[in-house]
Amino acid sequence: MSATLISNARIFDGVSVVSECGYVLIQSGCISQVSLREPLSPPADCTVVDATGYTLLPGLIDAHVHVYQDVQLLETAIQYGVTTVLDMHNEREWFKAINAITRQRNDVSDVKSCCFGATIKNGWPSAIIKLVSPDKDVEDRISKWPNLTDSKSVEEYIAQNMAAGATFTKLMQEDGHTMTLPFPEQPVPTPSLELQKAIVDASHDKGMLAVAHALTNHSTLQVLRAGVDGLTHASIDPINEQIVEAFKKNNAFVIPTLAVHASCSGEEQETRDKFATSLHGAEKEHLLGCLHITSDKFSIKSVYEQVYTLKEAGIDVLCGTDTATDLLGTRAGASVHHELWMYVNRCRFTPLEALVSATSKIAERFRLQDRGRIREGLLADLLLVSGDPAKSIEAIRNVKMVWRNGEAVVNN
Ligand SMILES: [Zn+2]
């Protein structure tokens, strides 16, 4: 692959805007040189991109998606500048196949996965999957999911996930009571605190992060007590001091997933509209649709306050959407732009804070040391947009070019 020199670009390095007119040289798939002022001279056979008026950023990361076997989700995400996604529950065999594809192709987002979540019999998410897809194949597949009961089953589960390529563990703490769905068992069975602790400890023993699904303050406190490193949703309950303190105690992060919260509560229809303008037909309808499964007692406004308060208290916020191809109200890539827009316009983030949440902060917390910043030696996973998203987050939508492993895979 020949070298590429991006010249005259405003550079957001993942943490701050470090140059108004800088130079980045890409060689052999990596960022080989960064100059914040002095022009770099292009080596022989080098493609030069004049980025005057454009901003160069690290490729965006979506910290909560469901890939399953869906290569198209990855092809779509990268068109929006999302070069990595974190997959939050998948069949081991499906992830292995997806992982092989992302190693061969640069025109898809890279994926890191937890493989199977830490599931128990009839617990989350099998309860909801059986409701929405009540067919025999799905039933058969779910019957092979982990049925965690004790520390021996937990150890086997972690070992098998790691063998399939899992790099973190996801716990489930969900009894379904905030949803207006006819689950066969109400409440949906949840793991004991002792079991959740065993899952966290076994993950930490193997050097893996443990993150957890929880939607309420009660469930959030439960998994933080078990020792998790982060929450894969913000709670829909009003924020209180106990929650803030519990996050601080674990130095835990939160992945808000406002995109899916808005779909569940049936709110933000007009802003989904705005982010669906470039779409047509079924894709547009899908993003404009919503699940509307949250009980009317809850409003997303409380989630905005939860996220704002946690951020103000110094808790790390990592951009994530819960995008899945079959999940109404979400769409790969577009939902990341929507999510960032909501951080700024609903949760009072500065545009810079929003950009950090989708780049360096995720890389740092998920220990992805090869990406998330513009720095010499890191992967050349980059996004070029017109305008200045550090001043106006809307500019993140003006995708001009995307590189993955140094290859220009989007050029609009
Ligand atoms: Zn999810």
Tab-separated table of C-alpha atoms and ligand atoms in Angstrom:
chain	number	residue	atom	x	y	z
A	1	MET	CA	0.000	0.000	0.000
A	2	SER	CA	1.458	3.381	-0.962
A	3	ALA	CA	1.927	6.169	1.559
A	4	THR	CA	-0.629	8.953	2.087
A	5	LEU	CA	0.091	12.457	3.303
A	6	ILE	CA	-2.846	14.417	4.716
A	7	SER	CA	-1.846	18.070	4.664
A	8	ASN	CA	-3.257	21.358	6.012
A	9	ALA	CA	-5.798	19.587	8.277
A	10	ARG	CA	-7.231	20.767	11.553
A	11	ILE	CA	-6.311	17.861	13.834
A	12	PHE	CA	-8.424	16.560	16.715
A	13	ASP	CA	-6.082	13.961	18.193
A	14	GLY	CA	-8.717	12.154	20.294
A	15	VAL	CA	-8.285	14.480	23.271
A	16	SER	CA	-8.171	18.034	21.932
A	17	VAL	CA	-7.668	20.100	18.792
A	18	VAL	CA	-3.872	20.131	18.552
A	19	SER	CA	-3.409	21.891	15.229
A	20	GLU	CA	-5.301	24.209	12.884
A	21	CYS	CA	-2.987	23.278	10.013
A	22	GLY	CA	-1.193	19.996	10.568
A	23	TYR	CA	0.251	17.076	8.616
A	24	VAL	CA	-0.215	13.345	9.063
A	25	LEU	CA	1.763	10.747	7.120
A	26	ILE	CA	0.360	7.236	6.745
A	27	GLN	CA	2.713	4.371	5.890
A	28	SER	CA	2.204	0.595	6.080
A	29	GLY	CA	-1.233	0.964	7.668
A	30	CYS	CA	-0.039	3.142	10.532
A	31	ILE	CA	0.383	6.798	11.390
A	32	SER	CA	4.123	7.147	10.768
A	33	GLN	CA	4.552	10.892	11.319
A	34	VAL	CA	2.527	13.771	12.741
A	35	SER	CA	3.582	17.383	12.391
A	36	LEU	CA	1.459	20.052	14.016
A	37	ARG	CA	3.018	23.009	12.156
A	38	GLU	CA	5.928	22.289	9.816
A	39	PRO	CA	4.909	20.752	6.472
A	40	LEU	CA	6.087	17.185	5.885
A	41	SER	CA	7.585	16.333	2.521
A	42	PRO	CA	5.828	13.414	0.831
A	43	PRO	CA	7.916	10.312	0.133
A	44	ALA	CA	8.015	8.840	-3.394
A	45	ASP	CA	4.700	7.390	-4.668
A	46	CYS	CA	2.739	9.173	-1.978
A	47	THR	CA	-0.900	10.195	-2.330
A	48	VAL	CA	-1.346	13.742	-1.058
A	49	VAL	CA	-4.725	14.815	0.333
A	50	ASP	CA	-5.174	18.565	0.694
A	51	ALA	CA	-7.354	18.845	3.792
A	52	THR	CA	-7.680	22.626	3.907
A	53	GLY	CA	-11.000	23.409	5.630
A	54	TYR	CA	-11.330	19.851	6.935
A	55	THR	CA	-10.861	18.252	10.350
A	56	LEU	CA	-8.961	14.985	10.796
A	57	LEU	CA	-10.085	12.769	13.692
A	58	PRO	CA	-9.332	9.264	14.920
A	59	GLY	CA	-11.951	6.872	13.519
A	60	LEU	CA	-15.051	6.866	15.731
A	61	ILE	CA	-15.835	3.913	17.998
A	62	ASP	CA	-19.340	2.711	18.906
A	63	ALA	CA	-18.990	1.079	22.330
A	64	HIS	CA	-22.305	-0.810	22.190
A	65	VAL	CA	-23.590	-2.641	19.128
A	66	HIS	CA	-24.893	-6.113	18.258
A	67	VAL	CA	-23.190	-7.465	15.160
A	68	TYR	CA	-24.409	-11.089	15.174
A	69	GLN	CA	-23.492	-12.309	11.642
A	70	ASP	CA	-24.219	-9.009	10.008
A	71	VAL	CA	-21.343	-7.894	7.779
A	72	GLN	CA	-23.577	-5.222	6.287
A	73	LEU	CA	-23.758	-3.456	9.649
A	74	LEU	CA	-19.963	-3.125	9.527
A	75	GLU	CA	-19.987	-1.962	5.901
A	76	THR	CA	-22.542	0.706	6.804
A	77	ALA	CA	-20.873	1.853	10.026
A	78	ILE	CA	-17.569	2.648	8.330
A	79	GLN	CA	-19.327	4.919	5.823
A	80	TYR	CA	-20.088	7.169	8.816
A	81	GLY	CA	-16.509	7.166	10.066
A	82	VAL	CA	-17.033	4.412	12.655
A	83	THR	CA	-13.902	2.277	12.313
A	84	THR	CA	-14.381	0.075	15.413
A	85	VAL	CA	-17.458	-1.297	17.167
A	86	LEU	CA	-17.760	-3.175	20.457
A	87	ASP	CA	-20.092	-6.154	20.169
A	88	MET	CA	-22.092	-6.741	23.340
A	89	HIS	CA	-23.292	-10.377	23.145
A	90	ASN	CA	-22.876	-12.751	20.259
A	91	GLU	CA	-22.710	-16.428	19.383
A	92	ARG	CA	-19.071	-17.541	19.578
A	93	GLU	CA	-19.093	-19.108	16.096
A	94	TRP	CA	-20.676	-16.016	14.552
A	95	PHE	CA	-18.071	-13.740	16.092
A	96	LYS	CA	-15.215	-15.976	14.898
A	97	ALA	CA	-16.531	-15.692	11.324
A	98	ILE	CA	-16.989	-11.908	11.627
A	99	ASN	CA	-13.525	-11.528	13.140
A	100	ALA	CA	-11.971	-13.371	10.175
A	101	ILE	CA	-13.727	-10.988	7.762
A	102	THR	CA	-12.609	-7.817	9.559
A	103	ARG	CA	-9.006	-9.048	9.371
A	104	GLN	CA	-9.236	-9.535	5.599
A	105	ARG	CA	-11.176	-6.412	4.676
A	106	ASN	CA	-10.545	-2.745	5.439
A	107	ASP	CA	-13.916	-1.576	4.072
A	108	VAL	CA	-15.701	-2.779	7.216
A	109	SER	CA	-15.472	-1.593	10.840
A	110	ASP	CA	-13.261	-3.635	13.126
A	111	VAL	CA	-15.063	-5.520	15.921
A	112	LYS	CA	-14.137	-6.380	19.511
A	113	SER	CA	-16.582	-8.706	21.237
A	114	CYS	CA	-17.547	-10.222	24.573
A	115	CYS	CA	-18.986	-13.213	22.648
A	116	PHE	CA	-21.704	-14.731	24.868
A	117	GLY	CA	-22.965	-12.490	27.644
A	118	ALA	CA	-23.047	-14.062	31.117
A	119	THR	CA	-26.494	-15.600	30.731
A	120	ILE	CA	-28.614	-17.726	33.049
A	121	LYS	CA	-31.552	-20.023	32.267
A	122	ASN	CA	-34.604	-18.051	31.026
A	123	GLY	CA	-32.801	-14.799	31.934
A	124	TRP	CA	-31.834	-11.771	29.871
A	125	PRO	CA	-31.683	-11.503	26.883
A	126	SER	CA	-33.249	-14.875	26.048
A	127	ALA	CA	-36.551	-13.671	27.551
A	128	ILE	CA	-36.895	-10.847	25.014
A	129	ILE	CA	-35.419	-12.729	22.055
A	130	LYS	CA	-37.941	-15.553	22.488
A	131	LEU	CA	-40.727	-12.959	22.531
A	132	VAL	CA	-39.677	-11.146	19.367
A	133	SER	CA	-38.524	-14.229	17.411
A	134	PRO	CA	-40.659	-17.144	18.591
A	135	ASP	CA	-39.336	-19.766	16.188
A	136	LYS	CA	-37.768	-23.179	16.658
A	137	ASP	CA	-34.306	-22.251	15.312
A	138	VAL	CA	-33.987	-19.405	17.788
A	139	GLU	CA	-35.184	-21.647	20.615
A	140	ASP	CA	-32.546	-24.257	19.676
A	141	ARG	CA	-29.799	-21.669	19.560
A	142	ILE	CA	-30.748	-20.190	22.935
A	143	SER	CA	-30.785	-23.665	24.487
A	144	LYS	CA	-27.007	-23.773	23.869
A	145	TRP	CA	-26.265	-20.440	25.578
A	146	PRO	CA	-24.365	-20.423	28.874
A	147	ASN	CA	-26.491	-21.406	31.868
A	148	LEU	CA	-24.311	-19.993	34.613
A	149	THR	CA	-24.983	-21.334	38.077
A	150	ASP	CA	-21.704	-21.491	40.046
A	151	SER	CA	-18.008	-20.622	39.832
A	152	LYS	CA	-17.161	-23.815	37.934
A	153	SER	CA	-19.636	-22.966	35.158
A	154	VAL	CA	-18.314	-19.395	35.161
A	155	GLU	CA	-14.721	-20.540	34.644
A	156	GLU	CA	-15.692	-22.751	31.704
A	157	TYR	CA	-17.726	-19.921	30.227
A	158	ILE	CA	-14.848	-17.419	30.409
A	159	ALA	CA	-12.373	-19.938	28.972
A	160	GLN	CA	-14.654	-20.725	26.020
A	161	ASN	CA	-15.343	-17.048	25.344
A	162	MET	CA	-11.614	-16.283	25.376
A	163	ALA	CA	-10.930	-19.187	23.008
A	164	ALA	CA	-13.442	-17.622	20.585
A	165	GLY	CA	-11.674	-14.246	20.775
A	166	ALA	CA	-13.664	-12.432	23.477
A	167	THR	CA	-11.741	-9.523	24.998
A	168	PHE	CA	-14.170	-8.536	27.757
A	169	THR	CA	-17.158	-9.956	29.647
A	170	LYS	CA	-20.731	-8.670	29.730
A	171	LEU	CA	-23.039	-9.324	32.675
A	172	MET	CA	-26.830	-9.143	32.499
A	173	GLN	CA	-28.902	-7.610	35.310
A	174	GLU	CA	-32.406	-7.249	33.919
A	175	ASP	CA	-35.765	-8.288	35.378
A	176	GLY	CA	-37.821	-6.598	32.631
A	177	HIS	CA	-40.034	-4.563	34.949
A	178	THR	CA	-39.497	-1.247	33.131
A	179	MET	CA	-40.883	-2.728	29.908
A	180	THR	CA	-44.445	-3.261	28.776
A	181	LEU	CA	-43.750	-6.724	27.363
A	182	PRO	CA	-45.513	-10.010	28.251
A	183	PHE	CA	-42.442	-11.934	29.410
A	184	PRO	CA	-43.309	-15.574	30.250
A	185	GLU	CA	-41.707	-15.128	33.671
A	186	GLN	CA	-42.283	-11.829	35.473
A	187	PRO	CA	-39.931	-10.739	36.826
A	188	VAL	CA	-37.392	-12.171	34.380
A	189	PRO	CA	-34.930	-14.282	36.437
A	190	THR	CA	-31.679	-12.476	37.357
A	191	PRO	CA	-28.330	-13.828	38.615
A	192	SER	CA	-27.607	-13.634	42.348
A	193	LEU	CA	-25.095	-11.071	43.601
A	194	GLU	CA	-22.783	-13.962	44.486
A	195	LEU	CA	-22.906	-15.259	40.899
A	196	GLN	CA	-22.332	-11.783	39.426
A	197	LYS	CA	-19.310	-11.368	41.715
A	198	ALA	CA	-17.920	-14.719	40.570
A	199	ILE	CA	-18.270	-13.607	36.920
A	200	VAL	CA	-16.504	-10.293	37.567
A	201	ASP	CA	-13.716	-11.937	39.596
A	202	ALA	CA	-13.115	-14.672	37.010
A	203	SER	CA	-12.945	-12.014	34.246
A	204	HIS	CA	-10.521	-9.851	36.207
A	205	ASP	CA	-8.375	-12.903	36.979
A	206	LYS	CA	-7.950	-13.363	33.227
A	207	GLY	CA	-7.176	-9.682	32.703
A	208	MET	CA	-10.565	-8.937	31.118
A	209	LEU	CA	-12.878	-6.018	31.788
A	210	ALA	CA	-16.359	-6.796	33.058
A	211	VAL	CA	-19.222	-4.569	31.891
A	212	ALA	CA	-22.917	-4.940	32.616
A	213	HIS	CA	-26.370	-4.391	31.203
A	214	ALA	CA	-28.644	-2.631	33.712
A	215	LEU	CA	-31.455	-0.159	33.070
A	216	THR	CA	-32.461	0.990	36.547
A	217	ASN	CA	-30.686	2.437	39.562
A	218	HIS	CA	-31.353	-0.735	41.550
A	219	SER	CA	-29.768	-2.990	38.918
A	220	THR	CA	-26.911	-0.544	38.367
A	221	LEU	CA	-26.060	-0.599	42.079
A	222	GLN	CA	-26.255	-4.378	42.107
A	223	VAL	CA	-23.657	-4.854	39.342
A	224	LEU	CA	-21.421	-2.085	40.682
A	225	ARG	CA	-21.477	-3.940	44.013
A	226	ALA	CA	-20.393	-7.041	42.105
A	227	GLY	CA	-17.385	-5.014	40.917
A	228	VAL	CA	-18.039	-4.231	37.240
A	229	ASP	CA	-15.849	-1.748	35.350
A	230	GLY	CA	-18.636	-0.143	33.359
A	231	LEU	CA	-22.342	-0.019	32.528
A	232	THR	CA	-23.526	-0.640	28.971
A	233	HIS	CA	-26.597	1.631	29.401
A	234	ALA	CA	-27.395	4.684	31.488
A	235	SER	CA	-30.170	4.084	34.027
A	236	ILE	CA	-33.638	5.424	33.261
A	237	ASP	CA	-34.285	6.325	36.916
A	238	PRO	CA	-33.611	9.795	38.340
A	239	ILE	CA	-29.940	10.127	39.264
A	240	ASN	CA	-28.994	10.295	42.950
A	241	GLU	CA	-25.869	10.608	45.081
A	242	GLN	CA	-25.735	6.864	45.814
A	243	ILE	CA	-25.374	6.100	42.101
A	244	VAL	CA	-22.645	8.709	41.626
A	245	GLU	CA	-20.730	7.354	44.632
A	246	ALA	CA	-21.063	3.744	43.436
A	247	PHE	CA	-19.633	4.681	40.027
A	248	LYS	CA	-16.782	6.549	41.698
A	249	LYS	CA	-15.973	3.666	44.022
A	250	ASN	CA	-15.390	1.309	41.045
A	251	ASN	CA	-13.971	4.039	38.781
A	252	ALA	CA	-16.655	2.700	36.439
A	253	PHE	CA	-17.661	4.206	33.098
A	254	VAL	CA	-21.091	4.521	31.499
A	255	ILE	CA	-22.115	3.871	27.897
A	256	PRO	CA	-25.373	5.895	27.676
A	257	THR	CA	-27.040	4.360	24.557
A	258	LEU	CA	-29.426	7.302	24.231
A	259	ALA	CA	-30.226	6.070	20.718
A	260	VAL	CA	-31.900	2.928	22.032
A	261	HIS	CA	-33.389	4.635	25.110
A	262	ALA	CA	-35.131	7.076	22.749
A	263	SER	CA	-36.407	4.207	20.637
A	264	CYS	CA	-37.649	2.288	23.709
A	265	SER	CA	-39.524	5.302	25.087
A	266	GLY	CA	-40.722	6.506	21.680
A	267	GLU	CA	-39.111	9.937	22.074
A	268	GLU	CA	-36.737	12.028	19.908
A	269	GLN	CA	-38.780	11.232	16.789
A	270	GLU	CA	-38.047	14.627	15.273
A	271	THR	CA	-34.283	14.287	15.756
A	272	ARG	CA	-34.243	10.745	14.347
A	273	ASP	CA	-35.895	12.359	11.342
A	274	LYS	CA	-32.989	14.743	11.021
A	275	PHE	CA	-30.445	11.907	11.053
A	276	ALA	CA	-32.449	9.859	8.556
A	277	THR	CA	-32.384	12.491	5.802
A	278	SER	CA	-29.691	10.725	3.755
A	279	LEU	CA	-31.545	7.392	3.917
A	280	HIS	CA	-34.278	5.963	1.725
A	281	GLY	CA	-36.912	3.233	1.732
A	282	ALA	CA	-36.675	0.465	4.306
A	283	GLU	CA	-33.473	1.858	5.850
A	284	LYS	CA	-35.122	5.191	6.503
A	285	GLU	CA	-38.252	3.569	7.928
A	286	HIS	CA	-36.104	1.435	10.200
A	287	LEU	CA	-34.295	4.408	11.736
A	288	LEU	CA	-37.560	6.344	12.028
A	289	GLY	CA	-39.340	3.444	13.673
A	290	CYS	CA	-39.221	2.977	17.405
A	291	LEU	CA	-39.679	0.095	19.841
A	292	HIS	CA	-41.896	1.946	22.302
A	293	ILE	CA	-41.575	-0.699	25.008
A	294	THR	CA	-40.735	1.453	28.039
A	295	SER	CA	-43.512	1.972	30.567
A	296	ASP	CA	-45.030	5.478	30.399
A	297	LYS	CA	-43.709	6.125	33.915
A	298	PHE	CA	-40.271	6.738	32.398
A	299	SER	CA	-39.007	9.508	30.166
A	300	ILE	CA	-35.696	9.848	28.426
A	301	LYS	CA	-35.292	13.270	30.049
A	302	SER	CA	-34.309	11.489	33.225
A	303	VAL	CA	-31.606	9.608	31.274
A	304	TYR	CA	-30.229	12.917	29.959
A	305	GLU	CA	-29.948	14.166	33.524
A	306	GLN	CA	-28.316	10.900	34.626
A	307	VAL	CA	-25.657	11.196	31.887
A	308	TYR	CA	-25.038	14.913	32.503
A	309	THR	CA	-24.675	14.413	36.258
A	310	LEU	CA	-22.294	11.468	35.887
A	311	LYS	CA	-20.171	13.418	33.403
A	312	GLU	CA	-20.052	16.457	35.707
A	313	ALA	CA	-19.005	14.159	38.584
A	314	GLY	CA	-15.996	13.033	36.524
A	315	ILE	CA	-17.377	9.636	35.489
A	316	ASP	CA	-16.128	8.553	32.047
A	317	VAL	CA	-18.841	8.560	29.389
A	318	LEU	CA	-18.204	6.272	26.396
A	319	CYS	CA	-20.271	6.777	23.253
A	320	GLY	CA	-22.431	3.751	22.452
A	321	THR	CA	-25.787	3.279	20.760
A	322	ASP	CA	-26.976	-0.378	21.054
A	323	THR	CA	-27.330	-0.462	17.277
A	324	ALA	CA	-28.454	-3.761	15.776
A	325	THR	CA	-29.830	-4.304	12.308
A	326	ASP	CA	-33.125	-5.658	13.615
A	327	LEU	CA	-33.479	-2.996	16.324
A	328	LEU	CA	-35.908	-0.260	15.277
A	329	GLY	CA	-34.778	3.315	15.817
A	330	THR	CA	-31.084	2.497	15.366
A	331	ARG	CA	-28.832	2.292	12.351
A	332	ALA	CA	-25.116	1.592	12.076
A	333	GLY	CA	-23.106	4.800	11.945
A	334	ALA	CA	-26.019	7.234	11.695
A	335	SER	CA	-26.964	6.410	15.288
A	336	VAL	CA	-23.449	7.339	16.455
A	337	HIS	CA	-23.897	10.792	14.898
A	338	HIS	CA	-27.328	11.018	16.556
A	339	GLU	CA	-25.935	9.855	19.904
A	340	LEU	CA	-23.177	12.498	19.818
A	341	TRP	CA	-25.710	15.147	18.850
A	342	MET	CA	-27.821	14.202	21.905
A	343	TYR	CA	-24.791	14.390	24.236
A	344	VAL	CA	-24.302	17.998	23.140
A	345	ASN	CA	-27.901	19.107	22.699
A	346	ARG	CA	-29.582	17.101	25.472
A	347	CYS	CA	-26.876	16.317	28.045
A	348	ARG	CA	-24.975	19.616	27.933
A	349	PHE	CA	-21.638	18.201	26.734
A	350	THR	CA	-19.263	20.445	24.833
A	351	PRO	CA	-18.724	19.172	21.276
A	352	LEU	CA	-15.148	18.350	22.318
A	353	GLU	CA	-16.363	16.200	25.242
A	354	ALA	CA	-18.654	14.355	22.840
A	355	LEU	CA	-15.778	13.655	20.409
A	356	VAL	CA	-13.537	12.415	23.234
A	357	SER	CA	-16.324	10.032	24.325
A	358	ALA	CA	-16.287	8.356	20.885
A	359	THR	CA	-12.511	8.120	20.409
A	360	SER	CA	-9.702	8.189	22.999
A	361	LYS	CA	-11.926	7.544	26.011
A	362	ILE	CA	-13.250	4.243	24.660
A	363	ALA	CA	-9.772	3.168	23.539
A	364	GLU	CA	-8.362	3.989	26.968
A	365	ARG	CA	-11.065	2.255	28.996
A	366	PHE	CA	-11.266	-0.852	26.753
A	367	ARG	CA	-7.445	-0.971	26.558
A	368	LEU	CA	-7.337	-0.646	22.780
A	369	GLN	CA	-3.838	0.759	22.769
A	370	ASP	CA	-3.432	0.771	18.990
A	371	ARG	CA	-6.266	3.200	18.186
A	372	GLY	CA	-8.492	6.065	19.357
A	373	ARG	CA	-5.861	8.789	18.936
A	374	ILE	CA	-3.843	10.451	16.214
A	375	ARG	CA	-0.362	9.607	17.332
A	376	GLU	CA	2.746	8.191	15.661
A	377	GLY	CA	2.769	4.398	15.691
A	378	LEU	CA	-1.000	3.914	16.037
A	379	LEU	CA	-3.243	2.357	13.378
A	380	ALA	CA	-4.206	4.753	10.602
A	381	ASP	CA	-7.953	4.460	11.333
A	382	LEU	CA	-8.955	8.015	10.512
A	383	LEU	CA	-11.918	10.194	9.627
A	384	LEU	CA	-11.862	13.438	7.650
A	385	VAL	CA	-14.911	15.732	7.842
A	386	SER	CA	-15.535	19.195	6.442
A	387	GLY	CA	-15.918	21.952	9.017
A	388	ASP	CA	-15.045	21.781	12.695
A	389	PRO	CA	-16.947	19.204	14.796
A	390	ALA	CA	-15.069	20.382	17.916
A	391	LYS	CA	-17.031	23.628	17.559
A	392	SER	CA	-20.261	22.293	16.083
A	393	ILE	CA	-21.014	18.586	16.517
A	394	GLU	CA	-23.234	18.718	13.413
A	395	ALA	CA	-20.033	18.730	11.324
A	396	ILE	CA	-19.384	15.084	12.248
A	397	ARG	CA	-21.979	14.250	9.600
A	398	ASN	CA	-19.919	15.819	6.785
A	399	VAL	CA	-17.855	12.695	6.146
A	400	LYS	CA	-15.324	13.296	3.376
A	401	MET	CA	-12.885	10.379	3.771
A	402	VAL	CA	-12.371	7.370	6.025
A	403	TRP	CA	-9.216	5.277	6.293
A	404	ARG	CA	-8.922	1.904	7.963
A	405	ASN	CA	-5.450	0.397	8.413
A	406	GLY	CA	-4.204	3.216	6.189
A	407	GLU	CA	-6.464	2.378	3.247
A	408	ALA	CA	-8.887	5.058	2.042
A	409	VAL	CA	-12.156	3.094	2.079
A	410	VAL	CA	-14.565	6.056	1.875
A	411	ASN	CA	-14.037	9.043	-0.408
A	412	ASN	CA	-17.136	11.177	-0.849
B	1	ZN	ZN	-27.328	-4.126	23.735
